[in-house]
Short mmCIF file of C-alpha atoms and ligand atoms in Angstrom, two decimals:
data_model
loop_
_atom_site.label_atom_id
_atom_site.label_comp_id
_atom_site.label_asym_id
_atom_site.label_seq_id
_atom_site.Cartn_x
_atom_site.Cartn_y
_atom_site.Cartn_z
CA UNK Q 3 -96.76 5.43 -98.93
CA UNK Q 4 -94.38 7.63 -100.39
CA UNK Q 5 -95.97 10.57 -102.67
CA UNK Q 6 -93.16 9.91 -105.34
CA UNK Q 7 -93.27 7.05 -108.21
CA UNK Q 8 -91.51 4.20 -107.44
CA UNK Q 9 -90.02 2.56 -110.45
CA UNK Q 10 -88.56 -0.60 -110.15
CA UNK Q 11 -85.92 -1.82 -112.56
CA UNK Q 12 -85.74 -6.31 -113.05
CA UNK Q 13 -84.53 -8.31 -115.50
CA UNK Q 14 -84.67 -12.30 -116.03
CA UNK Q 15 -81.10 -13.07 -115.51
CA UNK Q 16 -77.95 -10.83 -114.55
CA UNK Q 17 -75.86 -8.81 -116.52
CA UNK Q 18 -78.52 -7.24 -119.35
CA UNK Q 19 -77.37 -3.21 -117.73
CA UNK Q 20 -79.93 -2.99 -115.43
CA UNK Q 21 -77.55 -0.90 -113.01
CA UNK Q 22 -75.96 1.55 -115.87
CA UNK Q 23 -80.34 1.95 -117.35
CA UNK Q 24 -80.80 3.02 -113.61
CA UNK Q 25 -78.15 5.78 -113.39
CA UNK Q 26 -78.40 6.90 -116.34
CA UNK Q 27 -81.93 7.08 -116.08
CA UNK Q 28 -81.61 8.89 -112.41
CA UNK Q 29 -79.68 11.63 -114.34
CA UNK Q 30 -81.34 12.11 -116.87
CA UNK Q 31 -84.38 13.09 -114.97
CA UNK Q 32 -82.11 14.66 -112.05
CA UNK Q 33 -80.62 16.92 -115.10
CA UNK Q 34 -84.26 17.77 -116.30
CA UNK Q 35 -85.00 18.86 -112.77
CA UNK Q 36 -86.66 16.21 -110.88
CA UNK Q 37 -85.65 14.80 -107.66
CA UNK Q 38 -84.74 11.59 -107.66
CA UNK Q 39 -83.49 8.84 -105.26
CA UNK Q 40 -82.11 5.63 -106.46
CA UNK Q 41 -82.05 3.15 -103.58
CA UNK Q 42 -79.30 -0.34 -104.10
CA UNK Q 43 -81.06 -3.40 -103.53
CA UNK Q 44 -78.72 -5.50 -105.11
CA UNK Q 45 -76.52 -6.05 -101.36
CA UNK Q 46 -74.23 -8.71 -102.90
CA UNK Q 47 -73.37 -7.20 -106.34
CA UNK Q 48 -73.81 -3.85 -105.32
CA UNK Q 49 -73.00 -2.47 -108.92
CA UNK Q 50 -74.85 1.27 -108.19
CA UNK Q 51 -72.79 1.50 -104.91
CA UNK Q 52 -69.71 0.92 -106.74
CA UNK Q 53 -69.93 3.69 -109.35
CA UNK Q 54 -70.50 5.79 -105.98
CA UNK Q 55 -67.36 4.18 -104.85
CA UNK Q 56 -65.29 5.43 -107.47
CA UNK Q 57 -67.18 8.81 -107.88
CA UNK Q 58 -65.61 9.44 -104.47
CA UNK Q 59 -62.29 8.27 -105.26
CA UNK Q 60 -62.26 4.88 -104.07
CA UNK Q 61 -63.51 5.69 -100.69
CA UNK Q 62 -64.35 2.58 -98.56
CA UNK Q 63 -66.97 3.77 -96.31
CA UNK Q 64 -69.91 5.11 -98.26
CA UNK Q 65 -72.57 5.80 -95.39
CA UNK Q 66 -72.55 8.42 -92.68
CA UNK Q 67 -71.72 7.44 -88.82
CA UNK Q 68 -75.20 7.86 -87.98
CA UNK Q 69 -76.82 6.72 -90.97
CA UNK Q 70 -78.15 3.11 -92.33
CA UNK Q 71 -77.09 1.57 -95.23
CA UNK Q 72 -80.00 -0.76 -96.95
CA UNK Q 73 -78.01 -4.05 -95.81
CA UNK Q 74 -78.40 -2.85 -92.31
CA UNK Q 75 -81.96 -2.32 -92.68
CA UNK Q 76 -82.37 -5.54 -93.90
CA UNK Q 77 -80.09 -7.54 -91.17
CA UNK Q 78 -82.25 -5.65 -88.69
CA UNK Q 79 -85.34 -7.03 -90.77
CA UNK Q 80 -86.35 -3.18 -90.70
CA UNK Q 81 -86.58 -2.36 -87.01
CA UNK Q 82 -84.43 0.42 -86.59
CA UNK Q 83 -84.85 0.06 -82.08
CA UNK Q 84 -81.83 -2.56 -82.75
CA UNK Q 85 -79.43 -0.13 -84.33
CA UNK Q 86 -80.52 2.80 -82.94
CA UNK Q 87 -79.71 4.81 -86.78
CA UNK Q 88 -83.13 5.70 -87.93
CA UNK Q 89 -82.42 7.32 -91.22
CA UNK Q 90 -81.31 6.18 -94.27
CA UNK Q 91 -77.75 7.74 -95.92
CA UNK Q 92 -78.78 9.62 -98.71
CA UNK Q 93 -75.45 10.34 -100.82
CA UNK Q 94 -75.14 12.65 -103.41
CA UNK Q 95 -74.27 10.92 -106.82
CA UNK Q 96 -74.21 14.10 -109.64
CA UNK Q 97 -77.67 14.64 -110.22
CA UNK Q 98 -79.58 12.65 -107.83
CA UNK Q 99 -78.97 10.91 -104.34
CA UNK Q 100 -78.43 6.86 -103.86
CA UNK Q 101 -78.78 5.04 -100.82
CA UNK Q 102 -75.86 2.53 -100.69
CA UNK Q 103 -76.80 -1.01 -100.12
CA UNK Q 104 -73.72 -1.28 -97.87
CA UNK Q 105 -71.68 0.93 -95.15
CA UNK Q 106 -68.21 -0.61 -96.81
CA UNK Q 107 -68.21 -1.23 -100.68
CA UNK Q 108 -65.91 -4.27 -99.53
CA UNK Q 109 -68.41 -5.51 -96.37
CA UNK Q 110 -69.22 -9.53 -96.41
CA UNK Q 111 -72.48 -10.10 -95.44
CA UNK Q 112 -74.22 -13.36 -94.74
CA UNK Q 113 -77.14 -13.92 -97.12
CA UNK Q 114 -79.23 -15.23 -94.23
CA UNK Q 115 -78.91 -12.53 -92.34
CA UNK Q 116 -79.94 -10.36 -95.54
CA UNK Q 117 -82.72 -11.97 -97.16
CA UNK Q 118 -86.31 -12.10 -95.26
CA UNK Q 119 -87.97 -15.40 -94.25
CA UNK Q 120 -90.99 -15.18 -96.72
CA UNK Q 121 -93.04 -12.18 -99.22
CA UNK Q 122 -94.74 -11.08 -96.42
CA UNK Q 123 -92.06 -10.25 -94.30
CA UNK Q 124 -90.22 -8.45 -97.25
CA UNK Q 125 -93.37 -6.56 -98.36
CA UNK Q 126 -93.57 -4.99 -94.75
CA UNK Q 127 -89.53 -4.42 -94.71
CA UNK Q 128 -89.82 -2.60 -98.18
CA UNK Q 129 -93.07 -0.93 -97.51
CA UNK Q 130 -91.46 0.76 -93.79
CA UNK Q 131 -88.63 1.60 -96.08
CA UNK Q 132 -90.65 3.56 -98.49
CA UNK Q 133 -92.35 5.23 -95.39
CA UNK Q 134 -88.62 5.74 -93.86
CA UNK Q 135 -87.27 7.72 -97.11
CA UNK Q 136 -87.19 10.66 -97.13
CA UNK Q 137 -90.02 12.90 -98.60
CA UNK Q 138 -89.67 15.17 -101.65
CA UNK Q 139 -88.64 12.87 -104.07
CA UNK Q 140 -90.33 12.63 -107.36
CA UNK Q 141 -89.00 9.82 -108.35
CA UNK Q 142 -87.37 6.87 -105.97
CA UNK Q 143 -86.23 3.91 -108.32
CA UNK Q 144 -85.00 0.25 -106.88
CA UNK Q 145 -81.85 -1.18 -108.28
CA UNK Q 146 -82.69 -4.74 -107.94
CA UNK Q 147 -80.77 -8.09 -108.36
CA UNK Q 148 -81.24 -10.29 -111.04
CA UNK Q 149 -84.15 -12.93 -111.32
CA UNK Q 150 -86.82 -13.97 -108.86
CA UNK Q 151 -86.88 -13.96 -104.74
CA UNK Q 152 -89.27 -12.52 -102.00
CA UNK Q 153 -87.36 -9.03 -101.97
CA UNK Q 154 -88.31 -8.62 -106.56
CA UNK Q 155 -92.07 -9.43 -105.66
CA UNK Q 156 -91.99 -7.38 -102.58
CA UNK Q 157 -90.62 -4.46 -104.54
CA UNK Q 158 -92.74 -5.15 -107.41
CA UNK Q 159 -95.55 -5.38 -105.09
CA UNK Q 160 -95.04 -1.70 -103.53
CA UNK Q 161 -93.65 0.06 -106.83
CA UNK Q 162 -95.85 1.99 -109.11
CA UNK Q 163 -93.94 0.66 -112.34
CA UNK Q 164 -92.02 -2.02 -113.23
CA UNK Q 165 -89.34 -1.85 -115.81
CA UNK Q 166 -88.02 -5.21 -116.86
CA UNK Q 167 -84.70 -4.90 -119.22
CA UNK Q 168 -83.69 -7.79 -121.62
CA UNK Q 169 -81.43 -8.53 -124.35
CA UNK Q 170 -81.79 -9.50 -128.00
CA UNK Q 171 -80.82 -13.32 -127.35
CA UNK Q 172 -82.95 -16.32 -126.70
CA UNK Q 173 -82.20 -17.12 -123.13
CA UNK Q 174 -82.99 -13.41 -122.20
CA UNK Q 175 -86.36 -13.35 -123.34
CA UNK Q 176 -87.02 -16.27 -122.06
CA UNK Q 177 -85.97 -15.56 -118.66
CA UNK Q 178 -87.83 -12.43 -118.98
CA UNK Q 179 -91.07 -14.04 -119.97
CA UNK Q 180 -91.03 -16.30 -117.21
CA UNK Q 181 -89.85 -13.47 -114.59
CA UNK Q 182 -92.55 -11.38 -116.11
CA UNK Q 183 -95.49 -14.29 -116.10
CA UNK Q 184 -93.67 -14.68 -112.13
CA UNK Q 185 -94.24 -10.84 -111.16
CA UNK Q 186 -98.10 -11.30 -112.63
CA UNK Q 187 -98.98 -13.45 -110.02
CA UNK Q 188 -97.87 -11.19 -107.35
CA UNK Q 189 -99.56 -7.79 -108.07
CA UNK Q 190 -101.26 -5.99 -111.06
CA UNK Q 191 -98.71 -3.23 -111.18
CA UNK Q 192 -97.75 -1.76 -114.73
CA UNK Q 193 -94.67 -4.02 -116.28
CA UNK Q 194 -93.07 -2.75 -119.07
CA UNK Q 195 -90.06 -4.21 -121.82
CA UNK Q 196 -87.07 -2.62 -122.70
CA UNK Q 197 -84.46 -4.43 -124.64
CA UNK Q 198 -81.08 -3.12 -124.06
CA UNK Q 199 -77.97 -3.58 -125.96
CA UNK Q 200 -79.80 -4.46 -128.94
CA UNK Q 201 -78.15 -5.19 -132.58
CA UNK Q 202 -80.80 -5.27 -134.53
CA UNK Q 203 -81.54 -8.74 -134.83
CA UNK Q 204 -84.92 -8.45 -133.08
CA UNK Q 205 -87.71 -6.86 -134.77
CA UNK Q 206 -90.25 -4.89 -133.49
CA UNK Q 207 -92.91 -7.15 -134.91
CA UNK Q 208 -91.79 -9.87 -132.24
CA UNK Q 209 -91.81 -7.90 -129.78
CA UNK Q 210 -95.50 -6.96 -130.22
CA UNK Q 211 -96.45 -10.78 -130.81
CA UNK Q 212 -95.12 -11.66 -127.46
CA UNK Q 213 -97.88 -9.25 -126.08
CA UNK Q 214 -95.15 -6.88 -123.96
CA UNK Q 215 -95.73 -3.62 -123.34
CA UNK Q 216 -92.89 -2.57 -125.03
CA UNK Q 217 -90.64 1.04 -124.57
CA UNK Q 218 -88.03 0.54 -126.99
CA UNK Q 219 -84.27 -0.04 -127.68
CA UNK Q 220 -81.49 0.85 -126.62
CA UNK Q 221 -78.63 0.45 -128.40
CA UNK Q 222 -75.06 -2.32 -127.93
CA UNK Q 223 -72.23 0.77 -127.39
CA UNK Q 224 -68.83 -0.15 -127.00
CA UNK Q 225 -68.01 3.08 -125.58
CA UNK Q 226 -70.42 2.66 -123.34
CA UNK Q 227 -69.23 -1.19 -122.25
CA UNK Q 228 -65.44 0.10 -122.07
CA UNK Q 229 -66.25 3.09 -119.97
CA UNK Q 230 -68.65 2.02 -117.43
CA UNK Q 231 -67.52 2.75 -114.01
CA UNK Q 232 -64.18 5.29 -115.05
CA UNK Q 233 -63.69 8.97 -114.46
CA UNK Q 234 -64.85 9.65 -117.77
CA UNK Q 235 -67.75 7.81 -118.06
CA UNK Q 236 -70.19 10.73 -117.44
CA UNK Q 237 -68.43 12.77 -120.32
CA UNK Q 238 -68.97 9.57 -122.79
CA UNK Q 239 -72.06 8.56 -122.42
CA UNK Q 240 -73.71 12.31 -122.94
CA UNK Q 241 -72.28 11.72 -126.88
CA UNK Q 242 -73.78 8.05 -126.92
CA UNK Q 243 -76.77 6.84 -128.64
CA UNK Q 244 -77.45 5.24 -125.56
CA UNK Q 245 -78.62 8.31 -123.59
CA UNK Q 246 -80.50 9.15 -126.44
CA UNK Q 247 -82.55 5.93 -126.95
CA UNK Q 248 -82.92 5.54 -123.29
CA UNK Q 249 -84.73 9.52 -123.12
CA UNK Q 250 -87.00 8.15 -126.04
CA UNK Q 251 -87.94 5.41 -124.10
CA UNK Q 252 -88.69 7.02 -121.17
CA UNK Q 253 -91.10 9.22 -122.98
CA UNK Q 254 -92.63 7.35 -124.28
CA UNK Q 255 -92.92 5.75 -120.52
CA UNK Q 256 -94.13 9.00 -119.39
CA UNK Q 257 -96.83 9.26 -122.78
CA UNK Q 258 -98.02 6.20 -121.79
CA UNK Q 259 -98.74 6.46 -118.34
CA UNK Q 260 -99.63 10.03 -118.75
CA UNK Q 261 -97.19 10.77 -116.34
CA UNK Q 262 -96.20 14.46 -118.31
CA UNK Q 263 -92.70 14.13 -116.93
CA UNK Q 264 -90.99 14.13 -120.28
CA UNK Q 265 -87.00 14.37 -120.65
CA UNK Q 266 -85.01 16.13 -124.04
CA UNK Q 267 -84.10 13.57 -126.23
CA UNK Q 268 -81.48 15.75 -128.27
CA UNK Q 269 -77.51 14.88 -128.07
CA UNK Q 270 -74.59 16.29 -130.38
CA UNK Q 271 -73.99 13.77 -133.09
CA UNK Q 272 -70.46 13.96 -134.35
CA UNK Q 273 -71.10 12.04 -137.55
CA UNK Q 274 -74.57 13.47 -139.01
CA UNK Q 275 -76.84 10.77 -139.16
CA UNK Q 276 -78.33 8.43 -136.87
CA UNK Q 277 -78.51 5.39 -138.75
CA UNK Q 278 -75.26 5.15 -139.95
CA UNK Q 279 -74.01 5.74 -135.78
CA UNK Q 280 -76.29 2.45 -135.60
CA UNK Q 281 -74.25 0.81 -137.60
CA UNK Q 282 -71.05 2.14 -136.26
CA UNK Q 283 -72.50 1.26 -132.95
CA UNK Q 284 -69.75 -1.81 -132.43
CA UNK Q 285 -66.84 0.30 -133.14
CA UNK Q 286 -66.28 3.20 -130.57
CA UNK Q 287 -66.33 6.94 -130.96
CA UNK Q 288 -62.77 7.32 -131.12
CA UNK Q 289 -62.45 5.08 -133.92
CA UNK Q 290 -65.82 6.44 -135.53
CA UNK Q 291 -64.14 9.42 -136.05
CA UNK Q 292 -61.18 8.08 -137.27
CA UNK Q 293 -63.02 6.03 -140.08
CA UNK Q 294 -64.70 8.93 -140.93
CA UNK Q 295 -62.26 11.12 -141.93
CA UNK Q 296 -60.15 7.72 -143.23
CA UNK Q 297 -63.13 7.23 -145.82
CA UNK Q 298 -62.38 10.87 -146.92
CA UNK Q 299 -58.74 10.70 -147.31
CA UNK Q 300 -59.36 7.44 -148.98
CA UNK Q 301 -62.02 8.77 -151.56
CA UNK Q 302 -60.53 11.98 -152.66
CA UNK Q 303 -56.48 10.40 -152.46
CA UNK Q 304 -57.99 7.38 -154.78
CA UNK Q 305 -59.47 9.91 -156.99
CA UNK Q 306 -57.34 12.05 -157.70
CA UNK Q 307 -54.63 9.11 -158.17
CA UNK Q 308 -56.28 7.61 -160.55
CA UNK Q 309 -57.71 10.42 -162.35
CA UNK Q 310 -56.17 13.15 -161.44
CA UNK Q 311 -57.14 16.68 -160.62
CA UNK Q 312 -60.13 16.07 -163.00
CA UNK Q 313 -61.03 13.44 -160.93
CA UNK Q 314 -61.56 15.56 -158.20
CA UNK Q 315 -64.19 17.95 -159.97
CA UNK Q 316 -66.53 14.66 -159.29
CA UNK Q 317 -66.21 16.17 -156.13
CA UNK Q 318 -66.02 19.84 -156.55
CA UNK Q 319 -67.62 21.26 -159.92
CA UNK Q 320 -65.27 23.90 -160.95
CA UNK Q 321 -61.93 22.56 -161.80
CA UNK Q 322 -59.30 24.57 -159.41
CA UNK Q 323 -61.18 24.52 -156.41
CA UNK Q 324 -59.19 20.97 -155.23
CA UNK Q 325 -57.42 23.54 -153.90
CA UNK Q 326 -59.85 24.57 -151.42
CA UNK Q 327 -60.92 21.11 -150.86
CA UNK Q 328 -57.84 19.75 -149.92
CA UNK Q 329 -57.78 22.75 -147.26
CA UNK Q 330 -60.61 21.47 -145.90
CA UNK Q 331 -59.23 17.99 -145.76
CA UNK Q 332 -56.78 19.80 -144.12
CA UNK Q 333 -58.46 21.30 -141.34
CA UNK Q 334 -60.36 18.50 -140.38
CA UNK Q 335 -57.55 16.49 -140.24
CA UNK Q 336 -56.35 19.43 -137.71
CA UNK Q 337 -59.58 19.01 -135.59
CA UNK Q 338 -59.44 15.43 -135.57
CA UNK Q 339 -56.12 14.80 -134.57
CA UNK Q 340 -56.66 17.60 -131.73
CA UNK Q 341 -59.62 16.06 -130.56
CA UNK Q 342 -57.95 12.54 -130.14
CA UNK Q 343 -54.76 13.77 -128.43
CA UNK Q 344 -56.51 16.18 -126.63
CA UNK Q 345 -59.10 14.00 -125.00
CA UNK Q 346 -58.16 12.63 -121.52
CA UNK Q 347 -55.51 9.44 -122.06
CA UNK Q 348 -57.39 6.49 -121.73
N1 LIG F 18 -76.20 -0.56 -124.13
C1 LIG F 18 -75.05 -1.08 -123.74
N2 LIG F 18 -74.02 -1.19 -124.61
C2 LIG F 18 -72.86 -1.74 -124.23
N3 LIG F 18 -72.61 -2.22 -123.01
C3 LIG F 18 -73.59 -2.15 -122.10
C4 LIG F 18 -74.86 -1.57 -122.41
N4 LIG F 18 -75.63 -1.63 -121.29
C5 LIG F 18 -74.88 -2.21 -120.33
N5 LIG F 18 -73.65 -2.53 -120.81
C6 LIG F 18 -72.57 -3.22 -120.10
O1 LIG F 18 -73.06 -4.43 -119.57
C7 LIG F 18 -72.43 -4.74 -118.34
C8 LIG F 18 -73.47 -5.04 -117.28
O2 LIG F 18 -74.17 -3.85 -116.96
P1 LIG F 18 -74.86 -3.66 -115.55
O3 LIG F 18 -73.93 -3.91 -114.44
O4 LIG F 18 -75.57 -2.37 -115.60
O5 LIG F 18 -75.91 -4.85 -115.61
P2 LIG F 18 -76.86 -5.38 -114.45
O6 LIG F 18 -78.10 -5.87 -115.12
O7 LIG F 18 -77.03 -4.36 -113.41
O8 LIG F 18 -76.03 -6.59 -113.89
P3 LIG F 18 -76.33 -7.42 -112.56
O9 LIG F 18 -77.39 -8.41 -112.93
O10 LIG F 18 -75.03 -8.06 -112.22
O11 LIG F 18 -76.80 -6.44 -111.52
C9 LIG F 18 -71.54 -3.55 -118.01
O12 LIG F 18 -70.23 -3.85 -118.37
C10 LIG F 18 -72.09 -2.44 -118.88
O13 LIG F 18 -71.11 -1.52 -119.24
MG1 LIG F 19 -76.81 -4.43 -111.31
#
């Protein structure tokens, strides 16, 4: 067995951002220092593969020559003799490496060529793959597919945590539960809840009454959902709420599990305060800023319109200062429009 942790990331049904949790997650510990290997188990979808795809500038073929991607491993049910590659291709992705679950990001594969006759057969696949994998790593986490099969309670089998991410609405949680109450039954690993793209419409309060050992939320972030994949991803998400909540939740992963491999949780926040970002959360940054400084204009233009320049010493106590308030107006008005013609054209 590998001397790393091996984290493996489920969810009940497709779709809940299991792929963006997992490299975001894999860079925010690669940025703290950690090594960290991300492996692509989802062949089909291959989401983790992609964003490799497109780091490299739509390059094709992902894998070195020599090198096996984790399809291959799986087609040759893990007996490296038939292809004669015996390592895996570790690519460099930013801050931590990913194997790619295919050679091509556009190969067809069969899916009975991929998937392994029964649990024990993929419990001794996954297992020689964790011996395979390179040693170092602190951290090795499984990008898995969506749901139930013999390769989510192999890997949840062999992994020392599993992290199962849901959404807020009803058929989430209950595929969640019932993936959850499924993984039980196969080993007595560590399974914990995060609920991702929340909106606030589940409490807390349920979350502890359905018994889950719960990490936290992370917040719905439009930016986040339009940028996903593109060149400037990477720069976006850094400002997001998102990579925020996500470092709380891992701490309070790493608290406890006593794992004392704890991540900074601090970000720039443009607008001041957190909970009004949580409301904003819907509308993206671009436009956040805009509204901002639109509520300013609209406050102090209303003001003084209707009461004049004594109006404005609501604002500002000594009459005669406007002056220096509309400066600052101004100026941010400067910054503002700078900052949105500035940043890279969308
Ligand atoms: N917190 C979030 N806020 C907004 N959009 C999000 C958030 N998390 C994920 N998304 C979006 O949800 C979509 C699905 O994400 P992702 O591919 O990571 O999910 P997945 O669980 O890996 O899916 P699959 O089951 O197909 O593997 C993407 O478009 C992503 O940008
Ligand atoms: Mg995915």
């Amino acid at each position: 067995m590998s001397s790393a942790k091996v984290i493996n990331v489920v969810s009940g049904k497709g779709g809940t951002g299991k792929t963006l949790l997992t490299a975001v997650l894999a860079d925010i510990l690669g940025n703290e220092g950690y090594s960290v290997l991300v492996v692509d188990l989802d062949v089909f979808v291959r989401g983790l593969t992609s964003l490799l795809y497109f780091h490299r500038k739509e390059t094709i073929q992902l894998t070195q020559e020599d090198k096996m991607s984790v399809a291959e491993y799986f087609i040759d049910k893990g007996d490296v003799e038939v292809s004669g590659k015996s390592k895996f291709s570790n690519e460099r992705y930013r801050s931590f490496d990913v194997i790619p679950s295919v050679t091509r990001v556009d190969e067809v594969l069969n899916f009975k060529d991929i998937m392994p006759d029964d649990k024990q057969e993929a419990r001794e696949i996954i297992s020689s793959m964790l011996k395979r994998l390179d040693k170092g790593y602190d951290f090795i986490i499984f990008d898995s597919r969506a749901g139930y099969d013999e390769l989510i309670s192999a890997t949840h089998f062999l992994s020392d945590i599993t992290l199962c991410i849901e959404e807020e609405d009803d058929i989430s949680k209950i595929t969640s539960d019932n993936l959850v109450k499924q993984l039980e039954q196969d080993a007595n690993v560590p399974i914990f809840r995060l609920t991702n793209k929340a909106r606030g419409i589940r409490s807390e309060n349920d979350l502890a009454s359905r018994g889950i050992d719960y990490l936290g939320k992370v917040p719905f972030d439009m930016d986040v959902m339009e940028s996903f994949g593109t060149a400037y991803f990477w720069d976006d998400i850094s400002r997001t709420l998102y990579k925020s909540a996500l470092a709380r939740a891992w701490n309070n992963l790493s608290s406890k599990l006593q794992l004392n491999k704890p991540v900074t949780e601090n970000r720039i926040n443009l607008i001041g305060s957190e909970r009004l970002e949580e409301r904003l959360q819907f509308i993206s940054l671009k436009d956040r800023v805009v509204f901002v400084y639109s509520l300013m204009i609209t406050i102090i233009g209303l003001s003084y319109g209707i009461f004049g320049a004594k109006g404005l010493s609501v604002f500002w106590n000594e009459f005669g200062t406007s002056q220096s308030l509309a400066l600052v107006i101004g100026i941010s008005g400067v910054f503002s429009s700078m900052y949105l013609l500035l940043k890279r054209k969308r």
